[in-house]
Amino acid sequence: MGTVFSTLATMAMMAIGFLLAQIAQAYIWDGKNEDGTIKAPWAPSPPHLPWYWNGYKEFQTNTYRALTYWSQQLGSIYSIKMFQKRVIVLNHASVVRKALVELDQWNSSRPLTTDAIETIMGDQGKTVFTAQFTAHWGRLRRAINKVLRDAPVVLDVVGKDKKNKKNSTMQQFQNVLHQGKVDPTLLRTMTNRLAMEAVIHMVMGEQSKLDPEWIDTLIQVCHDIEQLQSSRWYYQYGSLVPFVRTLGLLLGGQHRVVQLRNKALDILLQMDPITNGNSVPTSLSNIEPSKNDPTPEPIPAEEIMINTLHLIMHGYCLLATSFFTLLQRLAQQSPIIQQQMATNPAWTTSFVAETLRYTPPLRLYTHTAKKDHTMEWQETSYRVDEGTYWLINLDKIHFDASYYPNPYQFDPERFLMNNKDQVPSILDDEKRTQGGVKDHLAFGVGRRGCLGSRASQRWMVTLLTRIVQEYELRGGDPDTLVDHSTGIWSWTGRTETKGATIEFIKKTN
Ligand code: HEM
């Protein structure tokens, strides 16, 4: 009996000790470095926010617009608590360059914990999107880049699917355009299919097996997961409040997500990925570790497949969103501009760049700090703790008149090569002499920048050129936006264009 009591007493003491250590960490040591010196102050914060929610309620209602509103009072860098989680918001390209390019070794990580959906879809930080800043993450990126950098544009896949006797996705799309007037719902469905097929080819290789039913199922899974994430409170709050995430898991919140994830993985397995020549799964299974990688073992098959799935879902979602907006924007251009795009690829490339500047599908994205440090910027020191989120606010940066004169005017010419000397490059003035379309941040920044950017742009430019060569477009609505509270799969959201009917008028010659 005595032994039982003494064991219980020891456990109680341990629990109290743990609790006191947590309180000491949170309150007594908060604001102090390990050597006891005082940390630099946080970047300024908006005043009078409610005690517990802090900025979250406002953010949940107005998303990036709330962040832009606060930036008008607080400037290029400020910090805000979402519940009790500290987030540093960056609203100017030069402070983005400081934090995420010059200090990239410290600030290119991802959080240890995320909400239940991101945890399941990223298999607890194992995909290239969710992994922390480690040699292993670098290995994933190298393997993926090897495939994506040269991924070909595949537009015309097999004429007919023999088994199902269905037209190919491109044939279905062409049939729809032949109808003349196409309503936004049908156009979006077709755009989704084209984007999913394109991304599967980029990731799985040109030769991968592809059944039209798989395309629709993968699209449906992606939408179901986004729907789930925006409709359940424990997913929405889980990234910012660890307790809520745990509660969500206890309530069985992961069950449906696991079902959906497995449904998608079953399809990927049927595509014969490993034997497939130049594909991401093959590249991931062959890639050598770097010399300093503490995990040099071959990448396990499950990790390869979960990475492949995450890439496909991210690529599909953003490519479909971007291409739909491009069509809506194109339909608003004069016949002269459309004709210029039909004959001059530089024009189409600039058009894509300007559309992504004006309407980026992700107006916010995050990196996290890998360690405590101080950032010096414009003669001020700012505190950064390990795990602090950096939030890059394109809603402000992409409309900065010092980079983009008349920022609220849609003007593809600003990206044309012959105009490049008038347009400062947003992150690096040296790049200005090289011109190019990277002068916006829609594809991310620094070490975690998008590896699919070039393949995506090639695909969008090629398909758009084909469309303007065959049709003149009229109608469309690129300016009515729909904001989602989740993006693939993060809490920072995604924005798309609602769209309107577009008339496709067949050109005679
Ligand atoms: C128009 C289409 C796309 C847009 C707008 C886009 C945008 C982005 C953004 C904003 C990021 C985060 C960057 C950051 O954190 O700094 C990102 C990362 C990434 N994207 Fe994309 N993306 C697109 C298409 C694709 C496609 C098609 C693929 C692959 C098939 C892809 C693969 C990746 C990868 C591998 C990363 C890096 C993950 C990391 O290291 O954390 N993306 N993308």
XYZ file of C-alpha atoms in Angstrom, residues 54-439:
386
model
C -6.317 38.436 -30.269
C -6.281 38.953 -34.067
C -7.902 35.643 -35.005
C -11.570 36.668 -35.050
C -10.834 39.609 -37.341
C -8.641 37.424 -39.539
C -11.267 34.690 -39.760
C -13.843 37.190 -40.990
C -11.734 39.307 -43.333
C -8.688 37.062 -44.016
C -5.847 38.878 -45.834
C -7.874 42.116 -45.919
C -7.577 42.343 -42.125
C -3.801 41.981 -42.408
C -3.630 44.676 -45.085
C -5.765 46.976 -42.936
C -3.377 46.607 -39.969
C -0.386 47.165 -42.263
C -1.780 50.604 -43.075
C -1.348 51.525 -39.398
C 1.769 49.528 -38.581
C 3.823 49.451 -41.786
C 5.975 46.850 -43.510
C 6.441 44.524 -40.544
C 4.236 43.923 -37.557
C 3.399 41.040 -35.300
C 0.049 39.786 -34.227
C -1.171 37.010 -32.008
C -3.713 34.580 -33.432
C -5.123 33.157 -30.207
C -1.837 32.878 -28.297
C 0.309 32.062 -31.342
C 2.683 34.818 -32.511
C 2.747 35.569 -36.221
C 4.995 38.147 -37.917
C 3.342 39.690 -40.962
C 5.544 40.923 -43.823
C 4.021 43.554 -46.094
C 6.924 44.795 -48.177
C 9.284 43.020 -50.572
C 12.448 44.379 -48.944
C 11.574 42.968 -45.510
C 10.626 39.667 -47.157
C 14.064 39.623 -48.749
C 15.715 40.281 -45.385
C 13.782 37.613 -43.463
C 13.381 34.854 -46.044
C 16.291 35.294 -48.452
C 19.176 36.793 -46.462
C 18.234 34.873 -43.298
C 16.953 31.830 -45.156
C 18.929 29.361 -43.008
C 16.911 30.412 -39.958
C 13.541 31.165 -41.462
C 12.720 28.498 -44.025
C 11.196 25.895 -41.784
C 7.720 24.567 -41.142
C 5.952 24.146 -37.803
C 6.389 20.970 -35.800
C 2.660 20.733 -35.239
C -0.171 21.614 -37.563
C -3.875 20.886 -37.642
C -5.163 17.346 -37.932
C -5.687 17.494 -41.698
C -2.231 18.826 -42.485
C -0.789 16.259 -40.075
C -2.538 13.396 -41.856
C -2.051 14.636 -45.417
C 1.603 15.469 -44.693
C 2.110 12.279 -42.658
C 3.395 14.279 -39.678
C 5.816 16.524 -41.500
C 7.082 14.023 -44.066
C 6.126 15.752 -47.305
C 8.232 18.423 -48.987
C 5.580 21.009 -48.052
C 5.351 20.083 -44.376
C 8.932 18.953 -43.580
C 11.109 21.128 -41.389
C 14.311 22.711 -42.674
C 16.565 19.632 -42.629
C 18.934 17.765 -44.965
C 16.145 15.248 -45.550
C 13.789 17.977 -46.763
C 16.604 19.184 -49.069
C 16.803 15.666 -50.472
C 13.074 15.590 -51.202
C 13.358 18.924 -52.993
C 16.332 17.821 -55.106
C 14.519 14.675 -56.240
C 11.333 16.570 -57.094
C 13.157 19.366 -58.871
C 14.994 16.895 -61.122
C 11.652 15.854 -62.568
C 9.677 19.090 -62.519
C 12.301 21.415 -63.977
C 12.096 19.666 -67.387
C 8.539 18.333 -67.166
C 7.101 18.473 -70.697
C 3.799 20.129 -71.533
C 1.404 17.338 -72.463
C -1.783 18.684 -74.001
C -3.005 15.991 -76.360
C -3.266 12.749 -74.492
C -4.594 9.517 -76.084
C -7.396 10.098 -78.588
C -9.968 7.883 -76.883
C -9.937 5.963 -73.689
C -10.542 2.502 -75.118
C -11.985 0.918 -72.001
C -14.556 3.596 -71.229
C -15.009 4.857 -74.792
C -14.741 8.422 -73.472
C -13.147 11.389 -75.208
C -9.814 12.575 -73.868
C -9.904 15.545 -71.505
C -8.630 17.874 -74.228
C -11.263 16.635 -76.672
C -13.968 17.191 -74.049
C -12.635 20.722 -73.532
C -12.627 21.451 -77.262
C -16.194 20.167 -77.594
C -17.258 22.509 -74.813
C -15.583 25.521 -76.484
C -17.333 24.661 -79.788
C -20.644 25.300 -78.009
C -19.838 29.028 -78.052
C -21.195 30.325 -74.754
C -19.822 28.439 -71.754
C -21.146 29.050 -68.261
C -18.620 29.347 -65.404
C -19.585 26.068 -63.728
C -18.942 23.989 -66.838
C -15.792 25.945 -67.656
C -14.492 25.379 -64.138
C -15.201 21.640 -64.341
C -13.228 21.426 -67.581
C -10.396 23.584 -66.212
C -10.184 21.328 -63.162
C -9.884 18.207 -65.312
C -7.253 19.726 -67.566
C -5.213 20.923 -64.588
C -5.424 17.581 -62.781
C -4.356 15.716 -65.926
C -1.474 18.157 -66.515
C -0.184 17.831 -62.963
C -0.399 14.041 -63.040
C 1.760 14.112 -66.164
C 4.259 16.473 -64.542
C 4.537 14.332 -61.414
C 4.006 10.776 -62.699
C 5.592 11.198 -66.128
C 4.154 11.323 -69.611
C 3.648 7.590 -69.811
C 1.667 7.090 -66.614
C -1.596 5.186 -66.868
C -4.528 7.561 -66.645
C -8.198 6.667 -66.426
C -10.613 9.651 -66.743
C -12.479 8.343 -63.691
C -9.314 8.661 -61.600
C -9.058 12.321 -62.544
C -12.593 13.015 -61.307
C -12.108 10.999 -58.128
C -8.868 12.808 -57.242
C -10.547 16.161 -57.848
C -13.455 15.131 -55.637
C -11.119 13.989 -52.842
C -9.299 17.312 -52.952
C -12.547 19.255 -52.718
C -13.935 17.021 -49.961
C -10.841 17.564 -47.839
C -10.939 21.327 -48.287
C -14.630 21.283 -47.446
C -13.992 19.261 -44.317
C -11.205 21.554 -43.219
C -13.309 24.670 -43.538
C -16.413 23.208 -41.917
C -14.992 21.721 -38.705
C -13.831 24.067 -35.964
C -11.125 21.710 -34.704
C -9.395 21.803 -38.074
C -9.650 25.551 -38.432
C -8.254 26.300 -35.004
C -5.987 23.269 -34.731
C -2.932 24.898 -36.315
C -2.945 27.673 -33.765
C -4.197 26.013 -30.586
C -2.554 22.650 -29.822
C -5.271 21.695 -27.307
C -8.007 22.026 -29.949
C -6.058 19.802 -32.313
C -5.736 17.093 -29.644
C -9.435 17.365 -28.900
C -10.214 16.993 -32.606
C -8.164 13.815 -32.770
C -9.891 12.434 -29.666
C -13.286 13.172 -31.216
C -12.300 11.034 -34.188
C -11.729 13.986 -36.520
C -9.048 12.120 -38.404
C -11.221 9.222 -39.504
C -12.832 10.772 -42.597
C -9.549 12.405 -43.642
C -7.716 9.089 -43.490
C -10.478 7.509 -45.601
C -10.172 10.238 -48.234
C -6.384 10.120 -48.230
C -6.403 6.345 -48.712
C -8.922 6.589 -51.536
C -6.544 8.946 -53.381
C -3.480 6.820 -52.591
C -5.226 3.729 -54.025
C -5.552 5.564 -57.333
C -1.926 6.678 -57.396
C -0.818 3.101 -56.804
C -2.727 1.992 -59.893
C -0.716 4.379 -62.047
C 2.340 2.092 -61.882
C 4.489 4.900 -60.584
C 7.785 3.266 -59.592
C 8.433 1.549 -62.905
C 7.569 4.731 -64.691
C 10.627 6.471 -66.289
C 10.964 10.126 -65.399
C 8.563 10.502 -62.504
C 8.687 11.955 -59.005
C 8.206 8.531 -57.312
C 11.127 7.088 -59.295
C 13.294 10.103 -58.582
C 12.467 9.926 -54.849
C 13.343 6.255 -54.702
C 16.696 6.805 -56.482
C 17.899 10.052 -54.931
C 21.140 9.869 -52.920
C 21.294 11.563 -49.500
C 23.656 14.501 -49.016
C 26.850 13.855 -46.987
C 25.524 15.447 -43.801
C 22.084 13.804 -43.880
C 21.538 11.954 -40.568
C 18.815 9.860 -42.266
C 20.663 8.418 -45.296
C 18.411 5.337 -45.628
C 16.306 4.942 -48.807
C 13.092 6.952 -48.613
C 10.320 4.533 -47.573
C 7.617 3.693 -50.134
C 4.839 5.228 -47.985
C 6.742 8.505 -47.726
C 7.217 8.535 -51.493
C 3.504 8.070 -52.129
C 2.357 10.637 -49.584
C 4.752 13.172 -51.137
C 3.406 12.346 -54.582
C -0.161 12.835 -53.401
C 0.578 16.151 -51.703
C 2.330 17.429 -54.860
C -0.574 16.436 -57.075
C -3.175 18.022 -54.798
C -1.201 21.266 -54.378
C -0.354 21.480 -58.093
C -3.895 20.663 -59.219
C -5.584 23.101 -56.889
C -3.377 26.079 -57.743
C -3.072 25.385 -61.449
C -6.841 24.994 -61.871
C -7.532 28.131 -59.821
C -4.947 30.148 -61.788
C -6.007 28.934 -65.222
C -9.677 29.642 -64.604
C -8.779 33.208 -63.587
C -6.607 33.539 -66.705
C -9.544 32.648 -68.956
C -11.815 35.096 -67.149
C -9.211 37.836 -67.471
C -8.456 37.010 -71.116
C -12.113 37.329 -72.092
C -12.030 40.936 -70.883
C -9.124 41.920 -73.123
C -9.634 43.724 -76.421
C -9.428 41.712 -79.680
C -6.149 43.546 -80.429
C -4.499 42.274 -77.244
C -5.887 38.781 -77.820
C -4.422 38.838 -81.316
C -1.059 39.961 -79.946
C -1.101 36.974 -77.595
C -1.953 34.626 -80.461
C 1.183 35.645 -82.325
C 3.707 36.679 -79.677
C 4.542 34.211 -76.853
C 6.260 36.995 -74.856
C 2.892 38.713 -74.601
C 1.195 35.563 -73.315
C 3.978 35.024 -70.774
C 3.574 38.584 -69.511
C -0.178 38.136 -69.397
C 0.198 35.078 -67.153
C 2.641 36.936 -64.889
C 0.371 39.965 -64.549
C -2.636 37.748 -63.786
C -0.702 35.990 -61.017
C 0.408 39.351 -59.622
C -3.105 40.758 -59.716
C -4.970 37.654 -58.561
C -2.555 35.246 -56.836
C -4.412 32.123 -55.666
C -2.459 32.155 -52.403
C -2.365 35.728 -51.069
C -0.829 34.449 -47.855
C 1.678 31.727 -47.154
C 3.879 30.923 -44.201
C 7.375 29.902 -43.279
C 8.492 29.354 -39.673
C 11.647 30.237 -37.770
C 14.003 27.369 -37.007
C 15.636 29.010 -33.974
C 15.423 32.042 -31.709
C 17.179 35.046 -33.201
C 17.085 38.801 -33.701
C 16.419 40.307 -37.098
C 17.920 43.715 -37.853
C 15.995 45.666 -40.421
C 16.160 49.386 -41.145
C 18.151 49.986 -37.963
C 15.588 48.279 -35.737
C 15.992 44.906 -33.994
C 13.075 42.505 -34.008
C 12.566 39.447 -31.875
C 11.993 36.097 -33.594
C 11.444 32.899 -31.583
C 11.778 29.333 -32.763
C 8.441 28.311 -34.293
C 7.255 31.897 -34.964
C 5.198 32.023 -38.151
C 6.205 34.434 -40.900
C 3.175 35.413 -42.916
C 3.828 36.860 -46.378
C 1.005 39.190 -47.360
C 0.755 39.443 -51.157
C -2.441 41.445 -50.870
C -0.161 44.305 -49.852
C 3.124 43.433 -51.594
C 1.617 42.855 -55.036
C -0.057 46.259 -54.968
C 2.960 48.273 -53.898
C 3.169 51.242 -56.256
C 6.933 51.548 -55.846
C 7.315 48.180 -57.607
C 4.222 48.215 -59.762
C 3.250 51.709 -60.945
C -0.557 52.058 -61.064
C -0.858 48.752 -59.212
C -4.639 48.509 -59.523
C -4.440 48.688 -63.283
C -4.170 45.282 -64.977
C -1.233 45.810 -67.311
C 0.666 42.826 -68.787
C 3.096 45.206 -70.479
C 4.824 45.810 -67.161
C 6.260 42.298 -67.479
C 7.353 42.581 -71.096
C 11.091 42.252 -71.602
C 11.410 45.535 -73.488
C 9.975 47.316 -70.498
C 12.127 45.634 -67.874
C 14.353 48.606 -67.065
C 11.378 50.556 -65.802
C 10.258 47.759 -63.499
C 12.392 47.121 -60.434
C 12.731 43.459 -59.613
C 10.846 42.797 -56.448
C 13.360 40.773 -54.472
C 16.722 41.369 -56.045
C 17.727 44.356 -58.100
C 20.414 42.312 -59.881
C 17.721 40.137 -61.412
C 16.299 43.211 -63.069
C 18.851 42.982 -65.867
C 17.734 39.415 -66.588
C 14.099 40.403 -66.922
C 11.779 37.395 -66.815
C 8.450 36.849 -65.154
C 9.597 36.067 -61.626
C 8.958 39.577 -60.474
